[in-house]
PDB file of C-alpha atoms in Angstrom:
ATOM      1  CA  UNK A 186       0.000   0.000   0.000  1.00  0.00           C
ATOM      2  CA  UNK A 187       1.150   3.510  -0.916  1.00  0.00           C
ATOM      3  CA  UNK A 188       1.699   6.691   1.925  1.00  0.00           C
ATOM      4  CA  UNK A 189      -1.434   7.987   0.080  1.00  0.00           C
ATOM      5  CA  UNK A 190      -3.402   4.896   0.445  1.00  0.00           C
ATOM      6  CA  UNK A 191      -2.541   4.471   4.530  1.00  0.00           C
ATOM      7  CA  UNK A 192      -3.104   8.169   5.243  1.00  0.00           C
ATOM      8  CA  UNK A 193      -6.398   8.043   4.041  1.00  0.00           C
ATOM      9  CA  UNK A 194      -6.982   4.874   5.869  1.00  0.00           C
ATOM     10  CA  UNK A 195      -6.095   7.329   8.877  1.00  0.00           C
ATOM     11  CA  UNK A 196      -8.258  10.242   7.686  1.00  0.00           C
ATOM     12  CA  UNK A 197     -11.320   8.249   7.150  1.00  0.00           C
ATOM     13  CA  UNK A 198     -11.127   5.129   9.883  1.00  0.00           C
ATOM     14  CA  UNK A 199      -9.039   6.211  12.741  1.00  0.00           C
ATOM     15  CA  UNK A 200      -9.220  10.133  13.163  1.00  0.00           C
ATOM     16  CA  UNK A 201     -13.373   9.953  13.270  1.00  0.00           C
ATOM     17  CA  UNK A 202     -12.713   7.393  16.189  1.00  0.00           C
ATOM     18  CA  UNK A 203      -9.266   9.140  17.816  1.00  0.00           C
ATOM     19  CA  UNK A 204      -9.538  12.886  17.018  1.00  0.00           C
ATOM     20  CA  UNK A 205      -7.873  13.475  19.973  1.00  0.00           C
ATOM     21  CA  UNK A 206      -4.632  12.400  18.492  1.00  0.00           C
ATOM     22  CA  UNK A 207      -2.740   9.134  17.567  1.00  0.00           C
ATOM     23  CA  UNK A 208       0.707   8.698  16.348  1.00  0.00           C
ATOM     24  CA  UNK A 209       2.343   6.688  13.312  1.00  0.00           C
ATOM     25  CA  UNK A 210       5.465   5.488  13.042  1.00  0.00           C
ATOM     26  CA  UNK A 211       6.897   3.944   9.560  1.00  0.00           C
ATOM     27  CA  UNK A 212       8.470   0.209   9.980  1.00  0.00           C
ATOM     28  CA  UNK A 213       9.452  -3.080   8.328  1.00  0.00           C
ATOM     29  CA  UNK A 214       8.176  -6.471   9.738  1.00  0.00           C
ATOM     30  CA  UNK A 215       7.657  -9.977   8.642  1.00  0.00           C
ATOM     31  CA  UNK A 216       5.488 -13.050   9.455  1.00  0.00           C
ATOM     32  CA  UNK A 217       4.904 -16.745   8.990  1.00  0.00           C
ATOM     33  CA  UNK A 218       1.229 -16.521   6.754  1.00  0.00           C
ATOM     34  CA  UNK A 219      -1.182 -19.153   7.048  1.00  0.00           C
ATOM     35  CA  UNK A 220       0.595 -21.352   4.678  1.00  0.00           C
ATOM     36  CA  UNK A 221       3.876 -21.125   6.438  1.00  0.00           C
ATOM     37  CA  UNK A 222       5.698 -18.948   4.062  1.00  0.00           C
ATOM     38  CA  UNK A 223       7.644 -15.627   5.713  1.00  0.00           C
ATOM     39  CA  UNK A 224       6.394 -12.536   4.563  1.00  0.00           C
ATOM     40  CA  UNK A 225       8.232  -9.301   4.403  1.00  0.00           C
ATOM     41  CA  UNK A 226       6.450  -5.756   4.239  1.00  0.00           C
ATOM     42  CA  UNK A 227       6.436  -2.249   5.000  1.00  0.00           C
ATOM     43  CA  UNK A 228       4.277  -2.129   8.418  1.00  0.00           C
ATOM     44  CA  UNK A 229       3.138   1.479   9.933  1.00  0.00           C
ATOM     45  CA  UNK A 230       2.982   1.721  13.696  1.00  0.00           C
ATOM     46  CA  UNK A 231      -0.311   3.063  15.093  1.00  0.00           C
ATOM     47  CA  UNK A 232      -0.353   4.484  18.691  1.00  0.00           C
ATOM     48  CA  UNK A 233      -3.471   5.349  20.489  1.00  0.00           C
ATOM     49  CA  UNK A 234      -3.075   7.158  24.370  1.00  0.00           C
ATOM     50  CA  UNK A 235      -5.976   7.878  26.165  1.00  0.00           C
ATOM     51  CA  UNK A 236      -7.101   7.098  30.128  1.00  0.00           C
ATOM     52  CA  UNK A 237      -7.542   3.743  31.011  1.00  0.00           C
ATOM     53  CA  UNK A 238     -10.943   4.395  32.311  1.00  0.00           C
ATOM     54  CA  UNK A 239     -11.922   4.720  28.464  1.00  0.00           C
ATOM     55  CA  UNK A 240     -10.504   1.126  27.584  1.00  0.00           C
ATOM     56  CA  UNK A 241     -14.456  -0.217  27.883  1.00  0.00           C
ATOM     57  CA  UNK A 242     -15.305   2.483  25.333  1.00  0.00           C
ATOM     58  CA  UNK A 243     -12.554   2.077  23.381  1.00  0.00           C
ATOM     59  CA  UNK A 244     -12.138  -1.018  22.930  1.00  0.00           C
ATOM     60  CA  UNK A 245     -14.253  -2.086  20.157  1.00  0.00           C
ATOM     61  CA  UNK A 246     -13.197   1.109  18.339  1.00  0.00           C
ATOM     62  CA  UNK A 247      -9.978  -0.276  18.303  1.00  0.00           C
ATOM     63  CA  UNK A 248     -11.704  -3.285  17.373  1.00  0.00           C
ATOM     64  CA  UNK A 249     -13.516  -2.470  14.005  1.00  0.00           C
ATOM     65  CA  UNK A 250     -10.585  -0.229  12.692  1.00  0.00           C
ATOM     66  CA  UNK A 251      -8.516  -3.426  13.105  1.00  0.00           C
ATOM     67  CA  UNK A 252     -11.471  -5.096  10.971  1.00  0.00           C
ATOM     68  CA  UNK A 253     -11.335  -2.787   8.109  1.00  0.00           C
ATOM     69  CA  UNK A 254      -8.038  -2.611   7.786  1.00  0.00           C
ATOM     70  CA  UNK A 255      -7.807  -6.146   7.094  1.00  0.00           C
ATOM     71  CA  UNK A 256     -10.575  -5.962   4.800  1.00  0.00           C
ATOM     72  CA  UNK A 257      -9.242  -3.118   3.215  1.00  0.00           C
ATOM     73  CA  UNK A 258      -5.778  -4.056   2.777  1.00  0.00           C
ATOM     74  CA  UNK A 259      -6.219  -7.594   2.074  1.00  0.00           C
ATOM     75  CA  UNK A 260      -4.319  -8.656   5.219  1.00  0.00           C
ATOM     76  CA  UNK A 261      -4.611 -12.058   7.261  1.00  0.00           C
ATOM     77  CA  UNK A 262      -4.152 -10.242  10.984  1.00  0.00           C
ATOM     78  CA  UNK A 263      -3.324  -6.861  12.440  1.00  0.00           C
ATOM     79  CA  UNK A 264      -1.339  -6.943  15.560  1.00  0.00           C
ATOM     80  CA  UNK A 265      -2.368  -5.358  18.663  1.00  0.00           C
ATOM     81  CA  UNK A 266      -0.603  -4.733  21.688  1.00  0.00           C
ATOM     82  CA  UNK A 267      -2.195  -2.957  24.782  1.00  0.00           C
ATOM     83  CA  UNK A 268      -0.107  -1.807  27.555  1.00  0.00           C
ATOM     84  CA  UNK A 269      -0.643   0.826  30.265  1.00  0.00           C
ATOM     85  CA  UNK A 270       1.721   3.430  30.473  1.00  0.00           C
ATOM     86  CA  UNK A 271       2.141   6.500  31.953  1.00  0.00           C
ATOM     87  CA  UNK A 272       2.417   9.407  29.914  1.00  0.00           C
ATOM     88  CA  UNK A 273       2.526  13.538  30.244  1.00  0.00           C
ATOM     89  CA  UNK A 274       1.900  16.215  27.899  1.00  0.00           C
TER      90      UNK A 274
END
């Protein structure tokens, strides 16, 4: 998929859902697919903060933008890691 392609992913999915803010990073990854071959691609790293008394609210947001991106981008899984930090602005 192309910058273009991913940022609109952003625009139209994720921002509606996060306006508060997000960050991406660009990076490379790779994977054993379903029929055990390794794949190599360009990944992009999404990071969502917010409190952790929103993860109940959040949640399935998280949830359906990881659906459509699979459906959109043709892709087997989309990892997700959660993790509670602490964090100041």
């Amino acid at each position: 998929m192309s910058d273009e392609q991913f940022h609109a992913f952003v625009d139209e999915v994720v921002t509606p859902q996060f306006p508060a803010g997000l960050t991406v990073q660009d990076g490379y990854g790779q994977y054993r697919d379903s029929h055990g071959v390794i794949e190599r691609e360009r990944s992009f790293e999404l990071t969502l903060l917010y409190p952790a008394g929103e993860h109940d609210v959040n949640d399935p947001k998280i949830e359906q933008i990881r659906k459509e991106y699979k459906k959109r981008f043709a892709q087997e899984s989309v990892a997700r890691i959660d993790d509670r930090t602490a964090v100041d602005f």
